[in-house]
XYZ file of C-alpha atoms in Angstrom:
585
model
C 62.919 88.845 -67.992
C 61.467 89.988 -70.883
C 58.252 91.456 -68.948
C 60.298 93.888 -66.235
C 62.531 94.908 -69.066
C 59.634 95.801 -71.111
C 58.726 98.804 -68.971
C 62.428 100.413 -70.335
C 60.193 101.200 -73.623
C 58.666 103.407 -71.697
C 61.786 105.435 -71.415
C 61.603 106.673 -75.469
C 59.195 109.617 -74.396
C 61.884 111.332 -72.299
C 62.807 114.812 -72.872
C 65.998 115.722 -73.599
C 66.086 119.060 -71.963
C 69.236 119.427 -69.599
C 66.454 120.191 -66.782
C 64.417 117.116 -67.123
C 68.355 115.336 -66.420
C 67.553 114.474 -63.092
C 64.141 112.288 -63.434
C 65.425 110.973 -66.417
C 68.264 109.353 -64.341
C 65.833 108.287 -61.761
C 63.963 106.686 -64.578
C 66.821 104.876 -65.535
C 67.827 103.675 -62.015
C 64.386 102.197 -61.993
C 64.590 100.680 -64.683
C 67.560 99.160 -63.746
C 66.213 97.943 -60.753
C 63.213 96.328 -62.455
C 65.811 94.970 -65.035
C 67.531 93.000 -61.991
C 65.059 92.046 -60.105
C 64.642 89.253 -63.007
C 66.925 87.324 -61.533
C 65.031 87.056 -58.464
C 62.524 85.510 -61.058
C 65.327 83.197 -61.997
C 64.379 81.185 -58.643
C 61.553 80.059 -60.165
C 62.815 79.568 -63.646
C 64.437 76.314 -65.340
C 68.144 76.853 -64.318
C 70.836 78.340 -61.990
C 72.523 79.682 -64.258
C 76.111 81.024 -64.282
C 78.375 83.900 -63.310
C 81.972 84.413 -62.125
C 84.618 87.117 -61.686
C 86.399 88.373 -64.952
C 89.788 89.614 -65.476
C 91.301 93.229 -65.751
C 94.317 94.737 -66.433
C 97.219 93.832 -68.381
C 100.004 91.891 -66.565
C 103.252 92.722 -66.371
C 105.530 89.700 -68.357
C 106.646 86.668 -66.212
C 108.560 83.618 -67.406
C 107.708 82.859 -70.965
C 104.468 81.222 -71.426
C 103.420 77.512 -73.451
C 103.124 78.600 -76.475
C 99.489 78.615 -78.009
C 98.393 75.554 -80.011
C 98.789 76.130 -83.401
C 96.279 73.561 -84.179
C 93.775 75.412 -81.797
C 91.145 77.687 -83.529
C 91.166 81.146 -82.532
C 89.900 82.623 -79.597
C 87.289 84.804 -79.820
C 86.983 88.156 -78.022
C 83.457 86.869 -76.239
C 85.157 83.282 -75.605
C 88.486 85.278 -73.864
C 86.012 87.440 -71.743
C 83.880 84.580 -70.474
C 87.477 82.681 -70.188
C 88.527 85.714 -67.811
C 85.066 85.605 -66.367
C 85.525 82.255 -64.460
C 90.110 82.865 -63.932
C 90.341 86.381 -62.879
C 89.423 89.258 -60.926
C 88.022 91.453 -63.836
C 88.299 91.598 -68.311
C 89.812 94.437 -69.589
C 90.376 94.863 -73.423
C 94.688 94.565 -72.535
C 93.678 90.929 -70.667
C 91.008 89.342 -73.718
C 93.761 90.835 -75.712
C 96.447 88.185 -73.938
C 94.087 85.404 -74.069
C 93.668 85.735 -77.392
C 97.340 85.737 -77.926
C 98.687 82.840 -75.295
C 95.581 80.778 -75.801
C 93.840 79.687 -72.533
C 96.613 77.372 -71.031
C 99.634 79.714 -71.945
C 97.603 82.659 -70.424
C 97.545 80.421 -67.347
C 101.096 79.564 -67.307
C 102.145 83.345 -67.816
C 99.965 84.319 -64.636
C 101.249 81.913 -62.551
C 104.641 83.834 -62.301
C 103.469 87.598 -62.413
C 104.048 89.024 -59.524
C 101.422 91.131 -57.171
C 101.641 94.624 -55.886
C 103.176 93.713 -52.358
C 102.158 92.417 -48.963
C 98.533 93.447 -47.597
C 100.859 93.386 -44.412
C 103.710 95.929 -46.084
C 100.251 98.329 -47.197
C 99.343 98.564 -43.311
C 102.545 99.097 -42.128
C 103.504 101.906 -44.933
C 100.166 103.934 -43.376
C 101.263 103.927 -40.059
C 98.535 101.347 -38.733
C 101.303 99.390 -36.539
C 101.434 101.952 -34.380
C 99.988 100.990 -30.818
C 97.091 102.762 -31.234
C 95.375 100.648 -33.638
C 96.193 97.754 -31.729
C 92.287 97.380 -30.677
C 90.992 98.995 -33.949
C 90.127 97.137 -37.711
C 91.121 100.644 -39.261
C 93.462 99.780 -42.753
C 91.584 96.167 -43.218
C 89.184 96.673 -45.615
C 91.517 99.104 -47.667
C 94.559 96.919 -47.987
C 91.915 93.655 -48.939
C 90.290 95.597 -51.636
C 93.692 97.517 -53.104
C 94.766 94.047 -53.692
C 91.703 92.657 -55.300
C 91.105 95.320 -57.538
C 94.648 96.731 -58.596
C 97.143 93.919 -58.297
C 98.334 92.483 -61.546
C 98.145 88.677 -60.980
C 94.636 88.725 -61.512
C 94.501 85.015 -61.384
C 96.395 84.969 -58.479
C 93.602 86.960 -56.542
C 90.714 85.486 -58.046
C 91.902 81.883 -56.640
C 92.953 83.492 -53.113
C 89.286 84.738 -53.041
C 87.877 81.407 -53.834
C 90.024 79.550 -51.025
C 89.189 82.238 -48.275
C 85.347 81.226 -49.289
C 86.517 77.533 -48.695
C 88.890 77.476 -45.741
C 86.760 80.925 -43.979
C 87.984 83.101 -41.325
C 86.085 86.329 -40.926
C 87.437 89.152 -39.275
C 85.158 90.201 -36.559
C 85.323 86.960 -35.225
C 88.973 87.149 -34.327
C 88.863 87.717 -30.776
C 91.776 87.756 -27.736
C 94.878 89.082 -29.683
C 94.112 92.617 -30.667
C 95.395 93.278 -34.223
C 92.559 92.351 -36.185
C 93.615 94.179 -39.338
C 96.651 92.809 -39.272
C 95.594 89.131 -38.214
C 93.118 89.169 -41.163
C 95.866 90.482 -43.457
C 98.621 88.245 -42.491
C 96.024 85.181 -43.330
C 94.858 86.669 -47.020
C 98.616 86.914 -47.370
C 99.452 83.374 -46.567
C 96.073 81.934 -48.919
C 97.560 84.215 -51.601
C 101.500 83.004 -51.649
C 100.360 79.702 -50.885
C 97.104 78.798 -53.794
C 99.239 77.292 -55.680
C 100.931 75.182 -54.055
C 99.507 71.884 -52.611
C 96.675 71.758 -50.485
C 98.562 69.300 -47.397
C 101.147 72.157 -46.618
C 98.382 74.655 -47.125
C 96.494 72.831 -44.459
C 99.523 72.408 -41.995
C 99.712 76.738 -42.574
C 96.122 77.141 -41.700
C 95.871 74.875 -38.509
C 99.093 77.239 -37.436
C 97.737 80.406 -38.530
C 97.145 83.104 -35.689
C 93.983 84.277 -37.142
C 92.407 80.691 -37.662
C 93.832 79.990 -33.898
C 91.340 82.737 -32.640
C 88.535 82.437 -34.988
C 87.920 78.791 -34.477
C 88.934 79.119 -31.156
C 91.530 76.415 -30.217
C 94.615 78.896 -29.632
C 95.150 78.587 -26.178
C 93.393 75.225 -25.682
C 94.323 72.744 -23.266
C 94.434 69.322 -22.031
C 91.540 67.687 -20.404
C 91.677 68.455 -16.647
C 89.791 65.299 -14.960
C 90.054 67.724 -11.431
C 87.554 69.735 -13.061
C 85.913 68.002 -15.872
C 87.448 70.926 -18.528
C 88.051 69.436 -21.919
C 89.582 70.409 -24.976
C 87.645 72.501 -27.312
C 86.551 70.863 -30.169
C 85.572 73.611 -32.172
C 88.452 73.149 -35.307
C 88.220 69.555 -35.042
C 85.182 69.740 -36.287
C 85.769 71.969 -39.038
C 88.646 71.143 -40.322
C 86.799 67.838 -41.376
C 83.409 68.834 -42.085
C 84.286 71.974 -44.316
C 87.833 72.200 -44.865
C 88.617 68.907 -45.845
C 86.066 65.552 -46.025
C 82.656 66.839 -45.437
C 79.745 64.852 -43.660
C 79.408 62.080 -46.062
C 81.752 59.487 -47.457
C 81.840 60.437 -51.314
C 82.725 58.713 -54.719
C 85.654 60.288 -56.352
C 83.129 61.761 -59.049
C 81.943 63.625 -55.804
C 78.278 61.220 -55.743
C 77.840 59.681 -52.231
C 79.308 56.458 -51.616
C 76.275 54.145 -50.883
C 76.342 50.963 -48.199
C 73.167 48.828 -49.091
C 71.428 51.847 -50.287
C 72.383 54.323 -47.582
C 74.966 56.847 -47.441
C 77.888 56.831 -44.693
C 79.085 59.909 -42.418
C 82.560 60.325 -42.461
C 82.791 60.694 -38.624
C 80.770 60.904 -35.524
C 81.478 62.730 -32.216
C 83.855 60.267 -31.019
C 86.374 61.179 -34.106
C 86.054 65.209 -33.306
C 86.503 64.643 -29.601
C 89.811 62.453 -30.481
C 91.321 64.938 -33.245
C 90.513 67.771 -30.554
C 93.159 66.989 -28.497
C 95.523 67.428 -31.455
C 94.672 71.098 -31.011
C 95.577 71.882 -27.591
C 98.875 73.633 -26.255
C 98.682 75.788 -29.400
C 99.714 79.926 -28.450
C 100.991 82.882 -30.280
C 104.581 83.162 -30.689
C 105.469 86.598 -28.878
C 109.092 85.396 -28.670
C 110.211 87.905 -31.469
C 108.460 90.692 -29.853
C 105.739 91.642 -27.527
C 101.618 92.197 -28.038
C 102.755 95.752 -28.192
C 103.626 95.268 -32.270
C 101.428 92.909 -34.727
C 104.263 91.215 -35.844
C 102.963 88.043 -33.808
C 100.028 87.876 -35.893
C 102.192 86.533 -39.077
C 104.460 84.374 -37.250
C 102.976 80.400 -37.032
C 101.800 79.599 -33.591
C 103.768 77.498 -31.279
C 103.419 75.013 -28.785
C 103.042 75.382 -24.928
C 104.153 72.205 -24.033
C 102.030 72.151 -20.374
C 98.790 72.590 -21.959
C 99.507 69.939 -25.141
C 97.424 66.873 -24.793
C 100.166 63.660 -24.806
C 98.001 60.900 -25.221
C 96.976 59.321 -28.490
C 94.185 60.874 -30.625
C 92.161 58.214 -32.403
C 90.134 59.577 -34.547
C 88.955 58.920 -38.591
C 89.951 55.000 -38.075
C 93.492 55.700 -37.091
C 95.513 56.798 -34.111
C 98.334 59.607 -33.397
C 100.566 57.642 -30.891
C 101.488 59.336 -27.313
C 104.397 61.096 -27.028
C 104.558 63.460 -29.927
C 105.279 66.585 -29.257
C 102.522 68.930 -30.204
C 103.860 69.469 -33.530
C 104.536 65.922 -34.475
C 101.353 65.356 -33.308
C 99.861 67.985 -35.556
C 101.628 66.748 -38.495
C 100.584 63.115 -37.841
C 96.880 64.356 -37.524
C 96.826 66.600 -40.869
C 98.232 63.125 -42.756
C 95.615 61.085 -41.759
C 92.897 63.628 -42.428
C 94.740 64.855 -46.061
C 94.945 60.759 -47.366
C 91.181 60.680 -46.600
C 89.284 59.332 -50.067
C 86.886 62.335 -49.727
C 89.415 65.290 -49.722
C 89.762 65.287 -53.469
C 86.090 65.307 -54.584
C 85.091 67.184 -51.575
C 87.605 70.123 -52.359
C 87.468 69.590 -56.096
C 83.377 70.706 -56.475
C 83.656 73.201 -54.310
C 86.477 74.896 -55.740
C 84.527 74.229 -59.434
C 82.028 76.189 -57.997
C 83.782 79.151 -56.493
C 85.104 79.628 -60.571
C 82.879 78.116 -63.130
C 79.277 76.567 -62.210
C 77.197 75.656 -59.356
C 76.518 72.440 -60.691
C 79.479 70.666 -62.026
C 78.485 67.148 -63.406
C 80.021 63.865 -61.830
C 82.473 63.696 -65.286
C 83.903 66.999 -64.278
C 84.609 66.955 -60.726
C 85.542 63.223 -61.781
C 88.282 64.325 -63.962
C 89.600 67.259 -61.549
C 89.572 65.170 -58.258
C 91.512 62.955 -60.304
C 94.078 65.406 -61.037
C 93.434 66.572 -57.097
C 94.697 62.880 -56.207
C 97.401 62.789 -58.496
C 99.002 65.663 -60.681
C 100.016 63.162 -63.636
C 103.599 64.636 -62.819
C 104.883 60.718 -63.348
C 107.247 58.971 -60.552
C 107.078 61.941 -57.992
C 103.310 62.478 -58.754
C 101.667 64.225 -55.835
C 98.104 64.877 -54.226
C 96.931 68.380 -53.338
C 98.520 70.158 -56.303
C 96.468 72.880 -56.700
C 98.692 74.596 -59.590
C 97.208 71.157 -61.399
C 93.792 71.342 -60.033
C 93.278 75.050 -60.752
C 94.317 74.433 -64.668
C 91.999 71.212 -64.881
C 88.904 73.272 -63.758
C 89.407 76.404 -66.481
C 90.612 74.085 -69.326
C 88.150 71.549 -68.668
C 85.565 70.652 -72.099
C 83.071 71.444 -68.945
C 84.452 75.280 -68.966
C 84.952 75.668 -71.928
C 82.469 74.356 -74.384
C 80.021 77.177 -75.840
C 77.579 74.383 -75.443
C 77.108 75.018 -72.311
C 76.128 78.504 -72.575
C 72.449 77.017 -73.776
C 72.678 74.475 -71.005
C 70.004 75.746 -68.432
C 71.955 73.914 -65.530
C 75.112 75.287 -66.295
C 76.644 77.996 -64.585
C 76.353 80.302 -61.312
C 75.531 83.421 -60.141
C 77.858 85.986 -59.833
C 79.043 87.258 -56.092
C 78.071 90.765 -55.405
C 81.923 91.317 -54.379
C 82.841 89.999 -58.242
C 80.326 92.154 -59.896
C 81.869 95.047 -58.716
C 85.251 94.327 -59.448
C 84.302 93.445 -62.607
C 83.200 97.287 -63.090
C 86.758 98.019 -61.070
C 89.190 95.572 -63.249
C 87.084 96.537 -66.638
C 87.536 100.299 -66.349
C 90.934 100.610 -64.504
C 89.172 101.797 -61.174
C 92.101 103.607 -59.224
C 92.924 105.209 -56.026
C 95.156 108.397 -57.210
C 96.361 108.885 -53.446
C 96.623 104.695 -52.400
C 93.926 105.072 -49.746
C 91.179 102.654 -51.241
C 88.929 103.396 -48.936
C 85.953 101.461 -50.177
C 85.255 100.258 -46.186
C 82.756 97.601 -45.329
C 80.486 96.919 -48.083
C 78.462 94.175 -45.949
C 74.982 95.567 -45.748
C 72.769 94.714 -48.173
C 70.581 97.652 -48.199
C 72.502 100.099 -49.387
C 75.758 98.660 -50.392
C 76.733 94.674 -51.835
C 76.161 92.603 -49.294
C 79.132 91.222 -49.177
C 82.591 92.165 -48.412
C 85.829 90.507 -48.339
C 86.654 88.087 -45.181
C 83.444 89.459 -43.749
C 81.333 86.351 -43.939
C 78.761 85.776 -40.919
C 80.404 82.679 -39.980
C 82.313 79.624 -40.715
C 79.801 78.634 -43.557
C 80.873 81.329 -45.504
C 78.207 84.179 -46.885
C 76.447 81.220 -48.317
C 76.709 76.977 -48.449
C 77.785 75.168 -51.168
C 74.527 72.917 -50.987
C 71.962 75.973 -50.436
C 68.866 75.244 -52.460
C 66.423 78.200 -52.389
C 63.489 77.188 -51.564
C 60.009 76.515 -53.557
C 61.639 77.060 -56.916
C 62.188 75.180 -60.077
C 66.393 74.835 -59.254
C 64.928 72.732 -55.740
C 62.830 70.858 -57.916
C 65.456 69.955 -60.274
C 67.356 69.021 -57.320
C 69.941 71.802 -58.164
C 71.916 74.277 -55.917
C 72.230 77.630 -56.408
C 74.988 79.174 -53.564
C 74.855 82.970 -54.055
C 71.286 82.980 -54.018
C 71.630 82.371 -50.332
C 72.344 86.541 -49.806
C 69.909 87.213 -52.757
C 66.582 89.157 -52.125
C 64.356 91.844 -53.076
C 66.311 94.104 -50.423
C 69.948 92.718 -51.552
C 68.706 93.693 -55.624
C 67.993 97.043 -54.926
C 70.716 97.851 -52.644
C 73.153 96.321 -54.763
C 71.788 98.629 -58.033
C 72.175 101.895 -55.866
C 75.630 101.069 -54.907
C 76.472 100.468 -58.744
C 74.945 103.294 -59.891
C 76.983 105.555 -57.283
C 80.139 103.621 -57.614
C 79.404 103.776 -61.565
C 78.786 107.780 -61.698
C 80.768 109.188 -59.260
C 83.238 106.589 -58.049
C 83.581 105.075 -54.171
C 85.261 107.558 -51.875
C 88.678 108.145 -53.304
C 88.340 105.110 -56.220
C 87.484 106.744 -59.676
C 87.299 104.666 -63.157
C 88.220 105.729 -66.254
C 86.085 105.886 -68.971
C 88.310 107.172 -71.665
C 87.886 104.099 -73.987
C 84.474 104.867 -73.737
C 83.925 108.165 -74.821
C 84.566 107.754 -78.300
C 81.161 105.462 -78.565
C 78.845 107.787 -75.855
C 77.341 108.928 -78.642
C 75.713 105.600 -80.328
C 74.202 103.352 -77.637
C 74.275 100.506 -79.769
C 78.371 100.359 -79.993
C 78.840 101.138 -76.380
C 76.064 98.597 -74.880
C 78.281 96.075 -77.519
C 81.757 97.457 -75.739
C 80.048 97.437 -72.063
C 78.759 93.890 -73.228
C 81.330 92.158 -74.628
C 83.897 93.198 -72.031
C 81.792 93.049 -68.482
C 79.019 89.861 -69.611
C 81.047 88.140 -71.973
C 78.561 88.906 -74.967
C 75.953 87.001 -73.047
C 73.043 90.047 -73.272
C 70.494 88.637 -75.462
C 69.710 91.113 -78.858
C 66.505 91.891 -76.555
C 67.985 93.005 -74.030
C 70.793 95.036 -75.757
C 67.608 96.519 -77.320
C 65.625 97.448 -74.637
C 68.920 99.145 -73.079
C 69.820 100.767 -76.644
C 66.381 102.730 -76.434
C 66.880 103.552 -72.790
C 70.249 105.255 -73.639
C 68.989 106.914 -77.367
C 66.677 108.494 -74.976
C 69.384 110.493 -73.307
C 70.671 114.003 -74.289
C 73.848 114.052 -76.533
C 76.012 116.995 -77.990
C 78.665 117.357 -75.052
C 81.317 115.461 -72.703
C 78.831 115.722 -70.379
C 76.222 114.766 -71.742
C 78.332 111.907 -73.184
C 79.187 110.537 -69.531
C 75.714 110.782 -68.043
C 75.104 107.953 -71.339
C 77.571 105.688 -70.015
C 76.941 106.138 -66.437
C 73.623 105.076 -67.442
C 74.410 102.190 -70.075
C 76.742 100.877 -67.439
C 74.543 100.788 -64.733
C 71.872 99.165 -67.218
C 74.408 96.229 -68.002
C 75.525 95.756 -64.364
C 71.764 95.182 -63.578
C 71.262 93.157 -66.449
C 70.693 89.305 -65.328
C 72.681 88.307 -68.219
C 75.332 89.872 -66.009
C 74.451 89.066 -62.749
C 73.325 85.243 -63.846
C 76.840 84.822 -66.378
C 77.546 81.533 -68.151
C-alpha cells in the first residue's frame, strides 16, 4: 500500500491558483484511484481482511434499554464506530455517541424496538406507482430500497434485512409471470425486514409462500407429475432451499467444520431427496381472491394452494417422509420441519450470517458459540431454535467481534460491499432527498457506478459465494475466503472511485449530504482526515496513510467556503478509497 500511496507526495508541488482547480482535482482522483487499487494488492497479501457497514443517524427512543455495565470500561469513540461498522447501516457522531452511552448490548436492545420510516410498499403506493400503468414496469424499486437503507432510523434493523436478502436471495429481474416487479421485490424486503428478528422456522414458512420467491425460483404454478406426458414437478426450490437457504452440500459439525465418515465428508442429500421435497412445491398460485392482476396487492398476500395441481402422495426426502393426504399446506409445513430440525441449519446459517456482519473467516469457537445460541436461545424451559433476535446479539457481542486483538489479526475481518461503502458516506453525513424521490436508480455496473445494487444480484448465489477464494493469492494459499472479492477488479476499483467522487462532490441525482460538521475543520487537513477517519474507518487509517492524505489536502487552496468544500470533497474521496476503508477490521 505504501508504494501506490507514495505517488500522493507528488501532489505537494500543486499550485494553488483557483485556475489550476481543475487538474488539481484530477490529480487527486488519481490518486485516489492508485490509493485503492491497493486492495487489489491485498489478493496477494497475508490476509482478507475486514470491512462492514457502519451506523448513521440518531434513533428515535424505543423501550428503555439494559442498562450499561457499570463494571464495563468505557467505550471508546474508535471502538463505537467499528461497533457500528459490523451492526448498522452507517456511524454518525449522534449513533458512536449512543454506543458510548448504552454500551454495546443496551444499544442493541434500544434498536430492536425503534421503529422504521414506513412500508417500501406504502412509499410506492404514495407516488402513484399502483396505477395500471406500471404494472409491466420496475419504475419506484430502486428508490423505495435505497430511501429505506439510507434514511430509516432502525439502522440495525436494515443492516440485518440486508444481510438476510444476501442469504435467502431473490433478485428482481428474475421475477417473471406476475407483472409488478417493483412491488413483488418490495413486498419481499418488507417481509425480511419485519420478520429478522424473529425466528428463522416461521421466516422460512414466509419465504416458501412469498409471491416473489414463487416466481424467482420458479415453483409458483407447479404441478403434479403427469405420467400421460412424462411432466414433473420442478425442482428448482427444492434444491435451494437446502443447498443455500438452509443445510448446504455437506453434513457439518456444529462448530461449522465438516462432519467426517472414515476420513471423508458426507453430502447432505442427493437427487433423490430434491426430486421428493419437489413435490412439496406444487399446487402453489397467487392469491388474486382479494382483487384482480389489475392492482399489486397480490404480490404481498402469501400464495395459496390450487388443490388440482398439489402433489398428494408422500415426499420422502432428507431421511424422512411427508405422509399422503396433506393438504398442500400441511404438507408444506411438514416439509419446512423436517428440513429446519436438520443438524446443519444452525452452523450453516450461523457462518454465513457472521460473515455478512463481522469477518469472512469466523473461527470454529465462534460460529461454535453462535450456532449454539442458533439451536437454542438459553431462554430456559420454552428455549427455542431459530431465534435470530439471540443469534444476531451473539455475533456483535461475541469476544470474536469485539476484541481489539483482532484488529492486528491478518485473518480477521472482510471486505466491505460496495453497496455499504456508500451508505457509509450516506448514514455518516446525513445524505437526504429534500423532495422524497431518492432516485439513486440501478447502481449495478461496475464501470461507472458500484457494482452492486440492492436485490440486484445475478442469481441465486448472490453477487458473490460465501466460499469464493480468489484465485493465485496468498488468502487461497492460506486456505481462506474472501466473498466480496468475487465483484472486485481493476474495472470495479476505478468505477467505484468515480462514483464516490461524484456522489461525494455533488451528490446522486436529488440525494445531497451535509457537510456542516465539517466545515469548521476544512481548513486543517490533519483534524478533518481524523473526523473523516474516525467516523467512516473506525480509526483504522494507519499514521501513513493519514499522512500521505494530509499532504494531498495541505496542497489545496484555502481562504473561502469554497475553497473549504473542494478540501473535503477531496479528503473524503481520499478516505473512501483508502483500503483501510474498503478492507475494515
Amino acid at each position: 500500500m505504501e508504494e501506490q500511496l507514495a505517488s500522493v507526495d507528488a501532489l505537494d508541488t500543486v499550485t494553488t491558483t483557483d485556475k489550476d482547480l481543475f487538474n488539481q482535482q484530477a490529480d487527486l482522483k488519481a490518486a485516489a484511484i492508485l490509493a485503492s487499487t491497493a486492495l487489489l494488492a491485498a489478493c496477494g497479501g497475508s490476509s482478507t481482511t475486514a470491512e462492514n457497514g457502519a451506523g448513521n443517524t440518531a434513533a428515535p427512543m424505543g423501550a428503555p434499554p439494559a442498562a450499561p455495565d457499570p463494571n464495563a470500561a468505557p467505550i471508546t469513540v474508535s471502538e463505537a464506530s467499528r461497533f457500528l461498522a459490523q451492526a448498522s447501516m452507517g456511524a454518525s457522531r449522534a449513533q458512536i455517541a449512543r454506543v458510548q452511552a448504552l454500551g454495546y448490548a443496551g444499544w442493541i436492545d434500544e434498536q430492536l424496538s425503534v421503529s422504521g420510516n414506513g412500508t417500501r410498499w406504502d412509499w410506492l403506493v404514495s407516488k402513484g406507482f399502483n396505477d395500471v400503468s406500471y404494472r409491466n414496469s420496475q419504475a419506484g424499486f430502486d428508490s423505495c430500497a435505497w430511501r429505506k437503507l439510507i434514511s430509516s432510523p432502525d439502522t440495525l434493523r436494515q443492516r440485518f434485512t440486508l444481510a438476510l436478502s444476501e442469504v435467502i436471495v431473490v433478485a428482481i429481474d428474475g421475477l417473471i409471470g406476475g407483472g409488478w416487479k417493483a412491488f413483488a421485490a418490495a413486498a419481499w424486503l418488507d417481509m425480511l425486514e419485519a420478520n429478522c428478528f424473529g425466528n428463522y422456522r416461521d421466516l422460512l414458512q414466509l419465504v416458501s409462500t412469498s409471491p416473489a420467491m414463487g416466481q424467482y425460483l420458479t415453483f409458483r404454478g407447479n404441478a403434479r407429475a403427469n405420467q400421460k406426458t412424462g411432466a414433473m414437478p420442478d425442482e428448482n426450490y427444492a434444491r435451494e432451499i437446502m443447498q443455500l437457504f438452509s443445510i448446504g452440500l455437506i453434513e457439518l459439525k456444529l462448530n461449522g467444520n465438516p462432519r467426517l465418515y472414515d476420513g471423508k465428508s458426507k453430502e447432505t442429500y442427493g437427487l433423490e431427496d430434491i426430486t421428493g421435497l419437489a413435490r412439496i412445491f406444487t399446487g402453489w398460485g397467487f392469491d388474486l381472491a382479494g382483487g384482480g392482476p389489475d392492482k399489486p396487492d397480490f404480490m404481498r398476500r402469501p400464495m395459496i394452494q390450487v388443490p388440482d395441481k398439489h402433489e398428494p402422495g408422500p415426499s420422502t426426502f432428507l431421511g424422512e417422509t411427508v405422509q399422503a393426504g396433506l393438504s398442500g399446506e400441511k404438507a408444506l409445513e411438514a416439509a419446512l420441519d423436517i428440513i429446519f430440525a436438520h443438524d446443519n441449519v444452525a452452523p450453516f446459517i450461523s457462518r454465513q450470517l457472521i460473515q455478512r456482519l463481522v469477518t469472512s473467516n469466523p473461527s470454529e469457537g465462534y460460529i461454535l458459540r453462535v450456532a449454539t445460541v442458533f439451536k437454542d436461545d438459553g431462554s430456559g424451559t420454552v428455549s427455542k431454535k431459530g431465534n435470530l433476535k439471540a443469534v444476531l446479539k451473539a455475533i456483535l457481542l461475541d469476544d470474536e467481534a469485539r476484541k481489539p486483538a483482532n484488529l492486528s489479526d491478518p485473518q480477521f475481518g472482510k471486505l466491505r460491499e460496495p453497496m455499504l461503502r456508500f451508505l457509509a458516506w450516506a448514514r455518516a453525513y446525513n445524505a437526504t432527498a429534500n423532495n422524497d424521490l431518492w432516485n439513486i436508480g440501478n447502481t449495478s455496473n461496475p464501470a461507472d457506478k458500484l457494482g452492486q445494487s440492492p436485490l440486484r444480484s445475478p442469481s441465486v448465489f448472490n453477487f458473490f459465494r460465501p466460499g469464493y477464494v480468489p484465485p493465485n493469492t496468498a488468502i487461497a494459499v492460506k486456505n481462506l475466503v474472501a466473498p466480496e472479492f468475487q465483484i472486485t477488479n481493476e474495472s470495479s476499483v476505478v468505477g467505484y472511485v468515480n462514483y464516490m467522487q461524484i456522489a461525494v462532490s455533488e451528490g446522486v441525482s436529488d440525494i445531497k449530504p451535509d457537510y456542516s460538521s465539517l466545515m469548521p475543520l476544512a481548513e486543517t487537513a490533519t483534524a478533518l482526515l481524523d473526523e473523516i477517519n474516525l467516523v467512516l474507518a473506525a480509526g483504522q487509517l494507519s499514521a501513513t496513510t493519514l499522512a500521505d492524505l494530509s499532504s494531498a489536502v495541505d496542497g489545496m487552496p484555502k481562504g473561502n467556503d469554497i475553497r473549504r468544500k473542494q478540501r473535503i470533497y477531496a479528503a473524503l474521496t481520499l478516505v473512501l478509497a483508502a483500503p483501510e476503508f474498503i478492507v475494515l477490521k
